[in-house]
XYZ file of C-alpha atoms in Angstrom:
286
model
C 5.508 7.089 13.341
C 8.910 3.633 14.793
C 9.069 1.258 11.424
C 11.973 -0.677 13.182
C 14.930 0.903 12.702
C 13.384 3.840 11.086
C 11.027 7.117 12.407
C 8.030 7.866 9.197
C 7.511 11.110 9.259
C 3.259 11.676 8.572
C 3.141 15.183 9.039
C 3.326 15.252 5.013
C 2.163 12.632 2.596
C 5.023 9.878 1.665
C 5.389 7.631 -1.493
C 5.553 3.779 -1.328
C 7.012 2.132 -3.841
C 6.043 -1.163 -5.931
C 8.662 -3.802 -5.245
C 7.064 -7.035 -6.434
C 8.786 -10.776 -6.747
C 6.768 -12.256 -8.352
C 6.140 -13.081 -11.876
C 2.563 -12.920 -12.830
C 1.295 -9.714 -10.709
C -0.263 -7.494 -12.806
C 2.114 -4.033 -14.294
C 5.397 -5.345 -13.558
C 5.321 -9.474 -12.869
C 8.225 -10.760 -13.661
C 10.614 -8.008 -13.900
C 11.800 -7.781 -10.333
C 12.578 -11.488 -9.127
C 16.391 -11.835 -9.448
C 17.424 -10.514 -6.367
C 19.917 -7.726 -7.988
C 17.236 -6.580 -10.004
C 15.336 -5.782 -7.329
C 17.882 -3.870 -5.190
C 18.802 -2.031 -8.407
C 14.717 -1.188 -9.262
C 14.533 0.087 -5.171
C 17.723 1.975 -5.688
C 16.517 4.123 -8.140
C 12.894 4.313 -6.803
C 14.617 5.628 -3.470
C 16.520 8.206 -5.739
C 13.254 9.103 -6.623
C 12.004 9.933 -3.370
C 10.744 6.763 -2.330
C 10.184 6.532 2.059
C 9.059 2.954 1.869
C 9.789 -0.341 -0.724
C 6.600 -1.869 -0.577
C 8.346 -5.931 -1.501
C 5.133 -8.535 -2.447
C 5.539 -11.772 -3.213
C 2.019 -12.693 -4.003
C 0.003 -11.535 -6.626
C -2.921 -10.482 -5.248
C -4.575 -9.290 -9.314
C -7.550 -10.457 -9.627
C -7.540 -14.231 -10.611
C -4.299 -14.672 -9.088
C -3.512 -18.221 -8.332
C -2.654 -19.021 -3.970
C 0.471 -19.623 -2.916
C 2.182 -21.381 -0.436
C 3.730 -19.692 2.258
C 7.164 -20.944 1.466
C 7.333 -20.370 -1.817
C 6.270 -16.384 -0.598
C 9.369 -16.686 1.896
C 11.480 -17.731 -1.055
C 11.198 -14.970 -2.824
C 10.556 -12.721 0.016
C 13.005 -13.053 2.018
C 16.458 -12.545 0.002
C 15.129 -9.249 -1.342
C 14.504 -7.627 2.113
C 17.929 -8.835 3.445
C 19.808 -7.160 0.607
C 17.060 -3.750 0.875
C 18.050 -3.797 4.914
C 21.798 -4.825 4.557
C 22.283 -2.530 1.001
C 20.357 0.184 1.521
C 19.181 0.864 4.863
C 15.808 1.027 3.130
C 12.651 1.104 5.466
C 11.044 -1.936 3.585
C 7.520 -2.394 4.014
C 6.225 -6.697 3.131
C 3.214 -7.010 1.777
C 1.782 -10.213 3.151
C -0.537 -12.102 4.505
C 1.226 -14.592 5.598
C 2.757 -15.096 9.358
C 5.581 -16.839 8.146
C 6.274 -13.704 6.440
C 5.542 -11.452 9.074
C 7.963 -13.182 11.352
C 10.970 -13.578 8.646
C 10.593 -10.655 7.570
C 10.662 -8.387 10.816
C 13.217 -11.100 11.719
C 15.694 -9.951 8.408
C 14.823 -5.775 9.025
C 11.624 -5.384 7.488
C 9.677 -1.720 9.398
C 6.294 -2.685 8.335
C 3.726 -4.587 7.139
C 1.039 -4.853 4.507
C -1.748 -6.966 4.286
C -4.710 -7.037 2.066
C -6.660 -9.448 3.981
C -6.291 -7.081 6.900
C -4.994 -9.931 9.230
C -7.682 -12.007 9.075
C -5.521 -15.556 8.087
C -4.762 -17.111 10.639
C -2.395 -16.987 12.782
C -1.728 -13.276 10.999
C -2.871 -10.719 14.108
C -0.223 -12.730 17.167
C 2.480 -12.777 14.025
C 2.182 -9.034 13.135
C 1.943 -7.855 17.661
C 5.065 -10.467 17.642
C 6.634 -8.507 14.900
C 6.479 -4.912 17.019
C 6.015 -3.082 13.665
C 3.476 -1.087 12.327
C 1.070 -2.851 10.150
C -1.587 -1.650 7.197
C -5.411 -2.905 7.146
C -6.961 -3.481 3.594
C -10.725 -3.426 3.115
C -11.449 -6.255 0.362
C -14.558 -8.124 -0.817
C -13.705 -11.793 -1.335
C -10.246 -13.276 -2.232
C -8.400 -13.058 -5.332
C -9.927 -14.800 -7.250
C -13.083 -14.489 -6.868
C -13.234 -10.935 -6.160
C -14.357 -8.425 -9.499
C -17.018 -11.474 -10.010
C -19.579 -8.788 -9.862
C -19.082 -6.820 -6.576
C -21.834 -5.746 -4.861
C -22.445 -3.370 -1.907
C -25.774 -2.878 0.061
C -24.842 0.741 1.088
C -22.176 3.144 -0.191
C -19.211 1.819 -0.629
C -17.691 3.864 1.169
C -19.533 3.561 4.238
C -19.383 -0.552 4.499
C -15.177 -0.092 3.957
C -15.535 2.413 7.144
C -17.702 0.149 8.458
C -15.446 -2.879 8.300
C -12.092 -1.270 8.672
C -13.718 0.078 12.578
C -14.936 -3.649 13.204
C -10.973 -4.498 12.096
C -8.936 -1.862 14.193
C -11.675 -2.588 17.318
C -10.896 -6.421 17.142
C -6.839 -6.123 16.090
C -7.132 -3.453 19.019
C -8.494 -5.869 21.143
C -5.813 -8.526 20.602
C -3.097 -6.105 21.686
C -2.352 -4.673 18.521
C -1.564 -0.823 19.679
C -3.834 1.531 18.073
C -0.516 3.795 16.600
C 0.583 1.299 14.951
C -2.223 0.572 12.566
C -2.767 2.250 9.217
C -5.771 1.617 6.787
C -6.032 1.024 3.594
C -9.589 1.583 1.391
C -8.892 -1.446 -0.515
C -9.422 -0.198 -4.562
C -9.685 -2.521 -6.521
C -10.617 -5.020 -4.506
C -13.820 -6.641 -4.968
C -15.611 -3.143 -6.224
C -16.263 -2.416 -9.586
C -15.211 1.043 -11.521
C -17.860 2.995 -10.104
C -17.473 1.857 -6.272
C -13.603 3.341 -6.847
C -14.990 5.929 -8.314
C -17.412 6.669 -5.449
C -14.843 5.459 -2.808
C -12.494 8.318 -3.685
C -15.305 10.762 -4.005
C -15.933 10.358 -0.437
C -12.770 9.434 1.085
C -12.827 11.685 3.782
C -15.268 9.704 5.539
C -12.231 7.469 6.679
C -10.550 10.152 8.485
C -13.569 9.042 11.337
C -11.252 6.589 12.196
C -8.622 8.990 12.606
C -5.482 7.038 11.529
C -3.332 7.486 8.525
C -4.509 6.031 5.354
C -2.283 4.798 2.997
C -3.628 4.190 -0.940
C -2.902 2.503 -3.618
C -4.650 2.747 -7.225
C -1.103 3.159 -9.820
C -1.869 1.411 -13.341
C -5.009 -0.534 -11.728
C -8.195 -0.635 -14.580
C -9.389 1.877 -12.795
C -7.497 4.406 -14.863
C -7.856 1.719 -17.907
C -11.337 1.633 -18.222
C -12.327 4.994 -17.859
C -9.600 6.448 -20.138
C -9.167 3.279 -21.968
C -5.534 2.742 -21.829
C -3.101 -0.407 -21.157
C -1.665 -0.636 -18.230
C 2.214 0.958 -19.379
C -0.069 4.168 -20.309
C -1.951 4.952 -17.250
C 0.449 7.204 -15.617
C -1.904 10.445 -16.027
C -4.372 9.548 -14.551
C -2.626 7.499 -11.625
C -0.827 11.083 -10.953
C -4.709 13.113 -11.046
C -5.861 10.176 -8.493
C -2.672 10.650 -6.185
C -2.656 14.558 -6.085
C -7.208 13.355 -5.530
C -5.715 11.281 -2.072
C -4.220 13.579 -0.934
C -6.693 15.585 -1.590
C -8.980 13.750 0.428
C -6.484 13.157 3.553
C -4.041 10.336 1.840
C -0.526 10.731 3.745
C 0.389 7.158 1.466
C 0.414 6.597 -2.118
C 1.625 3.344 -2.765
C 3.021 3.372 -6.670
C 4.948 1.837 -9.552
C 6.085 5.463 -10.462
C 8.286 7.233 -7.743
C 9.900 10.259 -9.420
C 6.172 11.578 -11.757
C 4.170 10.916 -7.979
C 6.572 12.351 -5.923
C 6.696 16.000 -7.722
C 2.379 15.827 -8.264
C 1.957 14.601 -4.423
C 4.748 17.267 -3.265
C 2.703 20.055 -5.755
C -0.717 19.034 -4.336
C 0.524 19.712 -0.698
C 1.761 22.456 -1.568
C -1.291 23.793 -2.775
C -2.734 22.896 0.345
C -0.930 24.054 2.779
C -0.649 27.583 1.242
C 1.064 29.831 3.311
C 2.600 27.274 5.752
C 5.989 25.986 6.102
C 6.712 22.365 4.700
C 9.341 20.206 5.425
C 12.313 21.058 3.038
C 15.369 18.884 1.562
C 18.826 20.419 1.022
C 17.993 21.261 -2.755
C 14.934 23.407 -1.350
C 12.720 20.595 -1.853
C 9.123 19.510 -0.618
């Protein structure tokens, strides 16, 4: 997949490192707001094996307050510019804002990641104009209300597949090439714990759409509620979910803990590809 001046090989699963430049994200809010802090954290994630750094300036945790486009841009732009200039990183920008999409692509970002699936006014045209690949995510509701008694009148995996199929068709009809789309089932976005567990169990239903899958479950409340763990103790649960997601077709794992996840993903992939030739780096690792 062409991502700006980078080319991303999705013939095997890749890890995307989360870089939140927000004061209020659920897990790491406030830790990487300063561009220098963000740069050092991104450098560490790249050293641990991240193929992509996903920069977000708007918290989309349940109950998060809305943010103006300019506020979001002021947080994101200096970090994107630094990551591209200093680290030559493949940067994804986690945004629904047309302004941020346009400015981030001009600064050298290689991918757009929109939790609202380009539904915000102007976002689809901004994404098309960027020339970048875009991840479309399923959600039910907005961050302010999405976890207030979420319900579906059909199996959740069917609802997610139908919604994403419709968005793909609408985006393609508007001029966004299918080859530039990725899909995210949206774990935790308008879904109960039971919805999330079922969605992962039957995630192969999304293979019908024949597009790369990006999955984000790192440190989420579904782990905490199942295992009774606070956010800082959810790594083991997240690694289990990542391995299961790979088995069910995920090609990008969006996570906070890059190094352990790279190992878990590579181990799961080695089992799945047993007997096949797999890509290795200079150290003989996947």
